[in-house]
């Protein structure tokens, strides 16, 4: 009921605002990439927007409303090119380089120049992910797709679920933002993934460093910012259907999206359904400590799952304002490996092997529902943006009930239930007093309410309110030299609720008597936190080289479980004890980024230095409580450094080579695990790819063959209870092509991908299943076909 | 700016170089070991224990640096929820509901930072405990916080 009322309110909030705003002019040049000569008579076509270049290659489009647009630029004898352009105050002139039609389409140049230039001028080290990248690298989950980006890795469980890790830090140290609102679920848990539909995303910005200044608490190690999609063209209706099949886990996935716009009103809708069986690993048996699990036909028993997502949005755009209200629901059910849940080896009478598609116990179900509204209003010098969001995350974990310790056998399978409601409101004003300054000030507020249920206690119920205010200025010292400096203040209050066991425990008293006590696992506590964070950076562009240096301080508020948990996590063989004295985590980081991009090659390096004043760490102690090892939340100083190297070159026009490497070093410099690293530290890793574009043949257009070779070093830096992980080499191949099947329509895209070509058995150090010796998935053939339609 | 460029590269190379040079710190990366498969070890797999009797539970534990604490946990396996990690499988009795199962959970400290120790704990099985399939798990930690565990299938009989 509440959802309905809220959605109605949000819906009508769209209509009530009408304020005058300027329209903008797009100016630019079209140039032949090979000769750098102007391209005369090139067509620039967008929906209801059209221009032809003059003899100097110049073009102008007037009366364009603020927003993001797609244009196709074509010229006789050249590859046509589609770019997306952010139209707004103080746009730079576009420079569009067209290649001769015999040359390949250079992926790097697909981004609109204004966007690229903007990113170059901001001193924050960011990485922009385009729809093209997502389409050509799509894996089983969004984060697995993004893993190809140097510095980004994942903590995964099973074939379809993973969480983001940036430079070795994950969980609540990464903020995931969708359409301006922070995604709030059970980020701290390591046995489930990110609840976001990976289809229908057009643009992601990844910040590989502290970003609390703009994003607040949790953006201490980085941000995955999923940005709103481009507004459809006027009087348009387009759509696409994507069908995906995979051999390793017998996956069938289908996702269909449509979008349309009249004059000012637009909408988008998408449905996604995926159903997959147990995934196969290249081994017959798993040897975990002294246990031997024999696998039936290499199937990792009970890892099947399914996912059904729906999203819908409606928006209004005029020369006065822009607003979009977005609804989405992500639903998933998936099984966990049946032979070991957590670290505990399990026996069961369930016939798991009768089908590789059924989802038996243990399994989880999750639903994530969101309503978000964002409104942008532009005045003469000011642009105001409001983001309002409500989201609810509901997750259940089911296991076969078993008695543990003094707990008798529970009556149901419902081990854990988490229900979290989050309300967010962000307001931001971008003010441009003159050509040199871009001042931005804003506030973020958020209220979270987390409820629990089920017979297994892990984290207490809590609610949390945070409010933060920030301001920063991007100052143009010279046209190629920019300074960004900003400061932020946050205040937060966490209220944890008490919890008592539902069963009595036996306590031996000092006088020899025995009492039976319902033990208290969490206390009623109210804790306040505040923090000042900030960032200052410089960006310098010298011809083809961009230099960036940025120093930032970020923070993260302690979580309720870090503060107040006090209970046994049976499946992990541990007793977790919270610490009410924890301070907010504070981190200082120096980032440098140097990028050189020339016509035929580009190289880049992005090192960082990082210091945590008080990293919150779940420390395994040498003590026991009821024969479970006590793990205690403590804080330690941590020193980290590392970075990424990347290089790419185009040889023989048709062949593009890319190489990248990533490395992180982490060391605790105080506390009980002094000199140890941090948990889930990704090892040194390199990725080499070759992309060869063939001549068109049959009905294949732009056929490309891509080979990826990943080489990962051993990870010998571990901390209890981890295990060292050997290095590995893995080869993936893919073939992509466009097919002009339908006349007067965009081409059908097809991709055939072969993952783990040699069926190599290897372990991923940051996989949740690593500790129970489960290798990564074996060979997988996937076929994906995308059929676009509409005009 | 040219000077700065060189400085950046220099800094990065220094960072890369420093990672290989400071591994000399003496960290404890070894788990303790635990063993019940020796003549004096008790109980062995599938052993039958008579209720009302007193037994000495024995296991050998070692560590490269310092042992810290251990736990002994005896719980029933009437629902066949798990199996042991010892060689060979025991014949389990039919599943049944627990009425008054034996629950034994105790922790003990090992003093003086010993590197080798024999666990020896006398446990009297209550005369009224449910008979049937049980599990006995031993767990051991070292001073660093590494843990090892082992568990064995046993039966409690009349």
mmCIF file of N, CA and C in Angstrom, chain A residues 218-327:
data_model
loop_
_atom_site.group_PDB
_atom_site.id
_atom_site.type_symbol
_atom_site.label_atom_id
_atom_site.label_comp_id
_atom_site.label_asym_id
_atom_site.label_seq_id
_atom_site.Cartn_x
_atom_site.Cartn_y
_atom_site.Cartn_z
ATOM 1 N N UNK A 218 30.502 5.302 3.021
ATOM 2 C CA UNK A 218 30.597 4.067 2.236
ATOM 3 C C UNK A 218 31.385 4.237 0.943
ATOM 4 N N UNK A 219 31.481 5.451 0.411
ATOM 5 C CA UNK A 219 32.248 5.618 -0.830
ATOM 6 C C UNK A 219 33.723 5.772 -0.479
ATOM 7 N N UNK A 220 34.183 4.924 0.435
ATOM 8 C CA UNK A 220 35.525 5.098 0.969
ATOM 9 C C UNK A 220 36.573 4.516 0.030
ATOM 10 N N UNK A 221 36.206 3.501 -0.718
ATOM 11 C CA UNK A 221 37.173 2.874 -1.618
ATOM 12 C C UNK A 221 36.795 3.043 -3.083
ATOM 13 N N UNK A 222 35.590 3.531 -3.350
ATOM 14 C CA UNK A 222 35.224 3.710 -4.740
ATOM 15 C C UNK A 222 33.721 3.729 -4.930
ATOM 16 N N UNK A 223 33.337 4.001 -6.164
ATOM 17 C CA UNK A 223 31.923 4.143 -6.489
ATOM 18 C C UNK A 223 31.657 3.464 -7.832
ATOM 19 N N UNK A 224 30.552 2.745 -7.897
ATOM 20 C CA UNK A 224 30.044 2.271 -9.185
ATOM 21 C C UNK A 224 28.762 3.062 -9.414
ATOM 22 N N UNK A 225 28.844 4.044 -10.291
ATOM 23 C CA UNK A 225 27.728 4.977 -10.479
ATOM 24 C C UNK A 225 27.021 4.649 -11.792
ATOM 25 N N UNK A 226 25.855 4.005 -11.665
ATOM 26 C CA UNK A 226 25.072 3.644 -12.848
ATOM 27 C C UNK A 226 24.226 4.849 -13.202
ATOM 28 N N UNK A 227 24.527 5.478 -14.323
ATOM 29 C CA UNK A 227 23.908 6.756 -14.624
ATOM 30 C C UNK A 227 22.611 6.572 -15.406
ATOM 31 N N UNK A 228 21.722 7.570 -15.306
ATOM 32 C CA UNK A 228 20.449 7.458 -16.020
ATOM 33 C C UNK A 228 20.689 7.331 -17.524
ATOM 34 N N UNK A 229 19.810 6.622 -18.181
ATOM 35 C CA UNK A 229 19.961 6.424 -19.613
ATOM 36 C C UNK A 229 19.635 7.701 -20.378
ATOM 37 N N UNK A 230 20.121 7.717 -21.616
ATOM 38 C CA UNK A 230 19.872 8.832 -22.519
ATOM 39 C C UNK A 230 18.360 8.960 -22.772
ATOM 40 N N UNK A 231 17.875 10.190 -22.819
ATOM 41 C CA UNK A 231 16.451 10.403 -23.099
ATOM 42 C C UNK A 231 16.168 10.076 -24.567
ATOM 43 N N UNK A 232 15.103 9.328 -24.834
ATOM 44 C CA UNK A 232 14.821 8.964 -26.231
ATOM 45 C C UNK A 232 14.543 10.197 -27.101
ATOM 46 N N UNK A 233 14.720 10.028 -28.406
ATOM 47 C CA UNK A 233 14.450 11.124 -29.340
ATOM 48 C C UNK A 233 12.959 11.396 -29.429
ATOM 49 N N UNK A 234 12.636 12.627 -29.849
ATOM 50 C CA UNK A 234 11.213 12.990 -29.981
ATOM 51 C C UNK A 234 10.525 12.109 -31.028
ATOM 52 N N UNK A 235 9.261 11.813 -30.743
ATOM 53 C CA UNK A 235 8.432 10.998 -31.632
ATOM 54 C C UNK A 235 9.125 9.711 -32.064
ATOM 55 N N UNK A 236 9.740 9.082 -31.095
ATOM 56 C CA UNK A 236 10.428 7.839 -31.424
ATOM 57 C C UNK A 236 9.854 6.693 -30.617
ATOM 58 N N UNK A 237 10.024 5.493 -31.154
ATOM 59 C CA UNK A 237 9.728 4.280 -30.418
ATOM 60 C C UNK A 237 10.780 3.260 -30.824
ATOM 61 N N UNK A 238 11.574 2.839 -29.888
ATOM 62 C CA UNK A 238 12.589 1.840 -30.198
ATOM 63 C C UNK A 238 12.567 0.762 -29.128
ATOM 64 N N UNK A 239 13.200 -0.337 -29.463
ATOM 65 C CA UNK A 239 13.274 -1.407 -28.492
ATOM 66 C C UNK A 239 14.285 -2.431 -28.917
ATOM 67 N N UNK A 240 14.524 -3.394 -28.053
ATOM 68 C CA UNK A 240 15.423 -4.478 -28.403
ATOM 69 C C UNK A 240 15.036 -5.699 -27.594
ATOM 70 N N UNK A 241 15.319 -6.852 -28.197
ATOM 71 C CA UNK A 241 15.125 -8.108 -27.492
ATOM 72 C C UNK A 241 16.462 -8.815 -27.500
ATOM 73 N N UNK A 242 16.890 -9.239 -26.328
ATOM 74 C CA UNK A 242 18.151 -9.967 -26.242
ATOM 75 C C UNK A 242 17.872 -11.374 -25.744
ATOM 76 N N UNK A 243 18.425 -12.345 -26.459
ATOM 77 C CA UNK A 243 18.276 -13.739 -26.038
ATOM 78 C C UNK A 243 19.670 -14.287 -25.792
ATOM 79 N N UNK A 244 19.831 -14.965 -24.672
ATOM 80 C CA UNK A 244 21.143 -15.479 -24.295
ATOM 81 C C UNK A 244 21.021 -16.938 -23.900
ATOM 82 N N UNK A 245 21.934 -17.756 -24.401
ATOM 83 C CA UNK A 245 21.992 -19.159 -23.986
ATOM 84 C C UNK A 245 23.411 -19.489 -23.572
ATOM 85 N N UNK A 246 23.547 -20.295 -22.518
ATOM 86 C CA UNK A 246 24.883 -20.669 -22.068
ATOM 87 C C UNK A 246 24.950 -22.172 -21.843
ATOM 88 N N UNK A 247 26.097 -22.753 -22.152
ATOM 89 C CA UNK A 247 26.224 -24.205 -22.051
ATOM 90 C C UNK A 247 26.613 -24.655 -20.649
ATOM 91 N N UNK A 248 27.412 -23.890 -19.936
ATOM 92 C CA UNK A 248 27.961 -24.383 -18.673
ATOM 93 C C UNK A 248 26.887 -24.606 -17.618
ATOM 94 N N UNK A 249 25.982 -23.652 -17.504
ATOM 95 C CA UNK A 249 24.921 -23.819 -16.499
ATOM 96 C C UNK A 249 23.547 -23.906 -17.162
ATOM 97 N N UNK A 250 23.523 -24.265 -18.438
ATOM 98 C CA UNK A 250 22.256 -24.404 -19.180
ATOM 99 C C UNK A 250 21.363 -23.190 -18.982
ATOM 100 N N UNK A 251 21.948 -22.029 -19.134
ATOM 101 C CA UNK A 251 21.194 -20.797 -18.892
ATOM 102 C C UNK A 251 20.392 -20.393 -20.116
ATOM 103 N N UNK A 252 19.185 -19.954 -19.853
ATOM 104 C CA UNK A 252 18.414 -19.303 -20.893
ATOM 105 C C UNK A 252 17.986 -17.955 -20.331
ATOM 106 N N UNK A 253 18.341 -16.894 -21.034
ATOM 107 C CA UNK A 253 17.988 -15.562 -20.550
ATOM 108 C C UNK A 253 17.345 -14.770 -21.658
ATOM 109 N N UNK A 254 16.360 -13.995 -21.302
ATOM 110 C CA UNK A 254 15.744 -13.120 -22.293
ATOM 111 C C UNK A 254 15.485 -11.774 -21.632
ATOM 112 N N UNK A 255 15.813 -10.725 -22.355
ATOM 113 C CA UNK A 255 15.569 -9.393 -21.828
ATOM 114 C C UNK A 255 15.027 -8.541 -22.961
ATOM 115 N N UNK A 256 13.924 -7.868 -22.707
ATOM 116 C CA UNK A 256 13.314 -7.036 -23.743
ATOM 117 C C UNK A 256 13.071 -5.650 -23.180
ATOM 118 N N UNK A 257 13.459 -4.650 -23.948
ATOM 119 C CA UNK A 257 13.263 -3.281 -23.491
ATOM 120 C C UNK A 257 12.661 -2.434 -24.593
ATOM 121 N N UNK A 258 11.804 -1.510 -24.207
ATOM 122 C CA UNK A 258 11.256 -0.550 -25.170
ATOM 123 C C UNK A 258 11.401 0.843 -24.578
ATOM 124 N N UNK A 259 11.483 1.831 -25.455
ATOM 125 C CA UNK A 259 11.443 3.206 -24.987
ATOM 126 C C UNK A 259 10.810 4.061 -26.065
ATOM 127 N N UNK A 260 10.150 5.117 -25.645
ATOM 128 C CA UNK A 260 9.496 5.952 -26.626
ATOM 129 C C UNK A 260 9.320 7.349 -26.093
ATOM 130 N N UNK A 261 9.052 8.257 -27.010
ATOM 131 C CA UNK A 261 8.839 9.632 -26.592
ATOM 132 C C UNK A 261 7.920 10.294 -27.598
ATOM 133 N N UNK A 262 6.958 11.068 -27.092
ATOM 134 C CA UNK A 262 6.167 11.931 -27.951
ATOM 135 C C UNK A 262 6.971 13.204 -28.107
ATOM 136 N N UNK A 263 6.415 14.290 -27.617
ATOM 137 C CA UNK A 263 7.201 15.518 -27.682
ATOM 138 C C UNK A 263 7.985 15.691 -26.385
ATOM 139 N N UNK A 264 7.235 15.725 -25.284
ATOM 140 C CA UNK A 264 7.868 16.002 -24.004
ATOM 141 C C UNK A 264 7.829 14.824 -23.038
ATOM 142 N N UNK A 265 6.865 13.961 -23.224
ATOM 143 C CA UNK A 265 6.753 12.809 -22.336
ATOM 144 C C UNK A 265 7.507 11.637 -22.926
ATOM 145 N N UNK A 266 8.191 10.925 -22.082
ATOM 146 C CA UNK A 266 8.865 9.723 -22.561
ATOM 147 C C UNK A 266 8.713 8.609 -21.529
ATOM 148 N N UNK A 267 8.982 7.385 -21.972
ATOM 149 C CA UNK A 267 8.880 6.243 -21.064
ATOM 150 C C UNK A 267 9.893 5.208 -21.476
ATOM 151 N N UNK A 268 10.184 4.319 -20.564
ATOM 152 C CA UNK A 268 11.015 3.157 -20.872
ATOM 153 C C UNK A 268 10.460 1.992 -20.075
ATOM 154 N N UNK A 269 10.641 0.798 -20.581
ATOM 155 C CA UNK A 269 10.212 -0.379 -19.838
ATOM 156 C C UNK A 269 11.122 -1.535 -20.205
ATOM 157 N N UNK A 270 11.332 -2.423 -19.263
ATOM 158 C CA UNK A 270 12.185 -3.583 -19.536
ATOM 159 C C UNK A 270 11.750 -4.771 -18.701
ATOM 160 N N UNK A 271 11.791 -5.937 -19.316
ATOM 161 C CA UNK A 271 11.536 -7.193 -18.607
ATOM 162 C C UNK A 271 12.724 -8.112 -18.853
ATOM 163 N N UNK A 272 13.193 -8.746 -17.800
ATOM 164 C CA UNK A 272 14.313 -9.669 -17.935
ATOM 165 C C UNK A 272 13.969 -10.950 -17.208
ATOM 166 N N UNK A 273 14.246 -12.084 -17.838
ATOM 167 C CA UNK A 273 14.052 -13.365 -17.158
ATOM 168 C C UNK A 273 15.246 -14.254 -17.459
ATOM 169 N N UNK A 274 15.775 -14.847 -16.424
ATOM 170 C CA UNK A 274 16.907 -15.762 -16.607
ATOM 171 C C UNK A 274 16.659 -17.003 -15.761
ATOM 172 N N UNK A 275 16.972 -18.133 -16.323
ATOM 173 C CA UNK A 275 16.793 -19.385 -15.612
ATOM 174 C C UNK A 275 18.020 -20.232 -15.900
ATOM 175 N N UNK A 276 18.673 -20.709 -14.844
ATOM 176 C CA UNK A 276 19.904 -21.467 -15.078
ATOM 177 C C UNK A 276 20.001 -22.658 -14.142
ATOM 178 N N UNK A 277 20.755 -23.651 -14.606
ATOM 179 C CA UNK A 277 20.944 -24.861 -13.820
ATOM 180 C C UNK A 277 22.225 -24.781 -13.002
ATOM 181 N N UNK A 278 22.577 -25.913 -12.398
ATOM 182 C CA UNK A 278 23.836 -25.974 -11.644
ATOM 183 C C UNK A 278 24.997 -25.683 -12.598
ATOM 184 N N UNK A 279 26.000 -25.010 -12.131
ATOM 185 C CA UNK A 279 27.135 -24.782 -13.026
ATOM 186 C C UNK A 279 28.166 -25.887 -12.870
ATOM 187 N N UNK A 280 28.936 -26.024 -13.948
ATOM 188 C CA UNK A 280 29.895 -27.124 -13.992
ATOM 189 C C UNK A 280 31.295 -26.606 -13.691
ATOM 190 N N UNK A 281 32.003 -27.398 -12.927
ATOM 191 C CA UNK A 281 33.393 -27.064 -12.623
ATOM 192 C C UNK A 281 34.287 -28.163 -13.191
ATOM 193 N N UNK A 282 35.518 -27.810 -13.568
ATOM 194 C CA UNK A 282 36.368 -28.812 -14.213
ATOM 195 C C UNK A 282 37.003 -29.774 -13.203
ATOM 196 N N UNK A 283 36.195 -30.445 -12.426
ATOM 197 C CA UNK A 283 36.711 -31.435 -11.484
ATOM 198 C C UNK A 283 35.588 -32.414 -11.137
ATOM 199 N N UNK A 284 35.976 -33.667 -10.790
ATOM 200 C CA UNK A 284 34.993 -34.689 -10.418
ATOM 201 C C UNK A 284 34.691 -34.670 -8.935
ATOM 202 N N UNK A 285 35.675 -34.191 -8.177
ATOM 203 C CA UNK A 285 35.460 -34.179 -6.736
ATOM 204 C C UNK A 285 36.135 -32.980 -6.099
ATOM 205 N N UNK A 286 35.598 -32.587 -4.963
ATOM 206 C CA UNK A 286 36.133 -31.445 -4.233
ATOM 207 C C UNK A 286 36.682 -31.964 -2.913
ATOM 208 N N UNK A 287 37.936 -31.672 -2.661
ATOM 209 C CA UNK A 287 38.560 -32.109 -1.415
ATOM 210 C C UNK A 287 38.660 -30.916 -0.493
ATOM 211 N N UNK A 288 37.782 -30.890 0.491
ATOM 212 C CA UNK A 288 37.769 -29.769 1.424
ATOM 213 C C UNK A 288 38.177 -30.322 2.780
ATOM 214 N N UNK A 289 39.312 -29.861 3.272
ATOM 215 C CA UNK A 289 39.923 -30.420 4.470
ATOM 216 C C UNK A 289 39.927 -31.940 4.325
ATOM 217 N N UNK A 290 39.326 -32.689 5.249
ATOM 218 C CA UNK A 290 39.362 -34.141 5.071
ATOM 219 C C UNK A 290 38.124 -34.679 4.356
ATOM 220 N N UNK A 291 37.234 -33.773 3.952
ATOM 221 C CA UNK A 291 36.016 -34.222 3.292
ATOM 222 C C UNK A 291 36.259 -34.379 1.797
ATOM 223 N N UNK A 292 35.568 -35.339 1.208
ATOM 224 C CA UNK A 292 35.620 -35.505 -0.248
ATOM 225 C C UNK A 292 34.191 -35.451 -0.766
ATOM 226 N N UNK A 293 33.915 -34.469 -1.610
ATOM 227 C CA UNK A 293 32.581 -34.368 -2.206
ATOM 228 C C UNK A 293 32.691 -34.808 -3.657
ATOM 229 N N UNK A 294 31.989 -35.879 -3.998
ATOM 230 C CA UNK A 294 32.007 -36.340 -5.386
ATOM 231 C C UNK A 294 30.905 -35.611 -6.139
ATOM 232 N N UNK A 295 31.254 -35.074 -7.295
ATOM 233 C CA UNK A 295 30.275 -34.294 -8.045
ATOM 234 C C UNK A 295 29.635 -35.144 -9.132
ATOM 235 N N UNK A 296 28.353 -34.957 -9.329
ATOM 236 C CA UNK A 296 27.610 -35.669 -10.359
ATOM 237 C C UNK A 296 27.739 -34.891 -11.669
ATOM 238 N N UNK A 297 28.359 -35.495 -12.656
ATOM 239 C CA UNK A 297 28.573 -34.868 -13.977
ATOM 240 C C UNK A 297 29.155 -33.457 -13.872
ATOM 241 N N UNK A 298 30.110 -33.292 -12.967
ATOM 242 C CA UNK A 298 30.787 -31.999 -12.762
ATOM 243 C C UNK A 298 29.868 -30.874 -12.306
ATOM 244 N N UNK A 299 28.633 -31.204 -11.963
ATOM 245 C CA UNK A 299 27.713 -30.141 -11.537
ATOM 246 C C UNK A 299 28.002 -29.738 -10.099
ATOM 247 N N UNK A 300 28.127 -28.454 -9.880
ATOM 248 C CA UNK A 300 28.267 -27.974 -8.514
ATOM 249 C C UNK A 300 26.850 -27.987 -7.929
ATOM 250 N N UNK A 301 26.631 -29.021 -7.143
ATOM 251 C CA UNK A 301 25.305 -29.405 -6.667
ATOM 252 C C UNK A 301 24.479 -28.226 -6.132
ATOM 253 N N UNK A 302 23.283 -28.052 -6.649
ATOM 254 C CA UNK A 302 22.309 -27.078 -6.115
ATOM 255 C C UNK A 302 22.723 -25.616 -6.292
ATOM 256 N N UNK A 303 23.402 -25.291 -7.382
ATOM 257 C CA UNK A 303 23.727 -23.876 -7.606
ATOM 258 C C UNK A 303 22.846 -23.279 -8.697
ATOM 259 N N UNK A 304 21.741 -23.940 -9.008
ATOM 260 C CA UNK A 304 20.809 -23.418 -10.003
ATOM 261 C C UNK A 304 20.105 -22.169 -9.461
ATOM 262 N N UNK A 305 19.499 -21.433 -10.361
ATOM 263 C CA UNK A 305 18.789 -20.244 -9.903
ATOM 264 C C UNK A 305 17.942 -19.645 -10.993
ATOM 265 N N UNK A 306 17.189 -18.641 -10.626
ATOM 266 C CA UNK A 306 16.409 -17.908 -11.618
ATOM 267 C C UNK A 306 16.251 -16.462 -11.178
ATOM 268 N N UNK A 307 15.967 -15.622 -12.147
ATOM 269 C CA UNK A 307 15.915 -14.194 -11.881
ATOM 270 C C UNK A 307 14.836 -13.607 -12.772
ATOM 271 N N UNK A 308 13.988 -12.753 -12.203
ATOM 272 C CA UNK A 308 12.957 -12.092 -13.002
ATOM 273 C C UNK A 308 12.926 -10.625 -12.591
ATOM 274 N N UNK A 309 13.163 -9.763 -13.547
ATOM 275 C CA UNK A 309 13.237 -8.339 -13.231
ATOM 276 C C UNK A 309 12.293 -7.550 -14.122
ATOM 277 N N UNK A 310 11.760 -6.483 -13.579
ATOM 278 C CA UNK A 310 10.928 -5.584 -14.379
ATOM 279 C C UNK A 310 11.255 -4.151 -13.998
ATOM 280 N N UNK A 311 11.285 -3.288 -14.969
ATOM 281 C CA UNK A 311 11.475 -1.879 -14.637
ATOM 282 C C UNK A 311 10.646 -1.028 -15.586
ATOM 283 N N UNK A 312 10.256 0.117 -15.112
ATOM 284 C CA UNK A 312 9.437 1.026 -15.901
ATOM 285 C C UNK A 312 9.768 2.440 -15.467
ATOM 286 N N UNK A 313 9.852 3.343 -16.416
ATOM 287 C CA UNK A 313 10.028 4.724 -16.001
ATOM 288 C C UNK A 313 9.246 5.640 -16.915
ATOM 289 N N UNK A 314 8.850 6.759 -16.371
ATOM 290 C CA UNK A 314 8.133 7.750 -17.153
ATOM 291 C C UNK A 314 8.777 9.094 -16.858
ATOM 292 N N UNK A 315 8.948 9.876 -17.907
ATOM 293 C CA UNK A 315 9.648 11.134 -17.719
ATOM 294 C C UNK A 315 9.059 12.250 -18.545
ATOM 295 N N UNK A 316 9.466 13.442 -18.201
ATOM 296 C CA UNK A 316 8.995 14.626 -18.887
ATOM 297 C C UNK A 316 10.199 15.522 -19.107
ATOM 298 N N UNK A 317 10.364 15.974 -20.317
ATOM 299 C CA UNK A 317 11.485 16.862 -20.578
ATOM 300 C C UNK A 317 10.981 18.056 -21.376
ATOM 301 N N UNK A 318 11.375 19.245 -20.956
ATOM 302 C CA UNK A 318 10.994 20.443 -21.698
ATOM 303 C C UNK A 318 12.165 21.392 -21.637
ATOM 304 N N UNK A 319 12.012 22.552 -22.222
ATOM 305 C CA UNK A 319 13.100 23.511 -22.101
ATOM 306 C C UNK A 319 13.115 24.140 -20.714
ATOM 307 N N UNK A 320 12.196 23.737 -19.878
ATOM 308 C CA UNK A 320 12.138 24.267 -18.525
ATOM 309 C C UNK A 320 12.711 23.306 -17.499
ATOM 310 N N UNK A 321 12.466 22.046 -17.684
ATOM 311 C CA UNK A 321 12.883 21.078 -16.674
ATOM 312 C C UNK A 321 12.951 19.681 -17.259
ATOM 313 N N UNK A 322 13.542 18.795 -16.460
ATOM 314 C CA UNK A 322 13.614 17.385 -16.842
ATOM 315 C C UNK A 322 13.292 16.565 -15.612
ATOM 316 N N UNK A 323 12.459 15.559 -15.766
ATOM 317 C CA UNK A 323 12.122 14.736 -14.618
ATOM 318 C C UNK A 323 11.878 13.314 -15.076
ATOM 319 N N UNK A 324 12.298 12.368 -14.262
ATOM 320 C CA UNK A 324 12.031 10.972 -14.584
ATOM 321 C C UNK A 324 11.741 10.216 -13.301
ATOM 322 N N UNK A 325 10.704 9.392 -13.344
ATOM 323 C CA UNK A 325 10.364 8.542 -12.197
ATOM 324 C C UNK A 325 10.553 7.106 -12.627
ATOM 325 N N UNK A 326 11.290 6.385 -11.817
ATOM 326 C CA UNK A 326 11.789 5.074 -12.197
ATOM 327 C C UNK A 326 11.326 4.045 -11.175
ATOM 328 N N UNK A 327 10.722 2.958 -11.655
ATOM 329 C CA UNK A 327 10.305 1.860 -10.788
ATOM 330 C C UNK A 327 11.078 0.622 -11.221
#
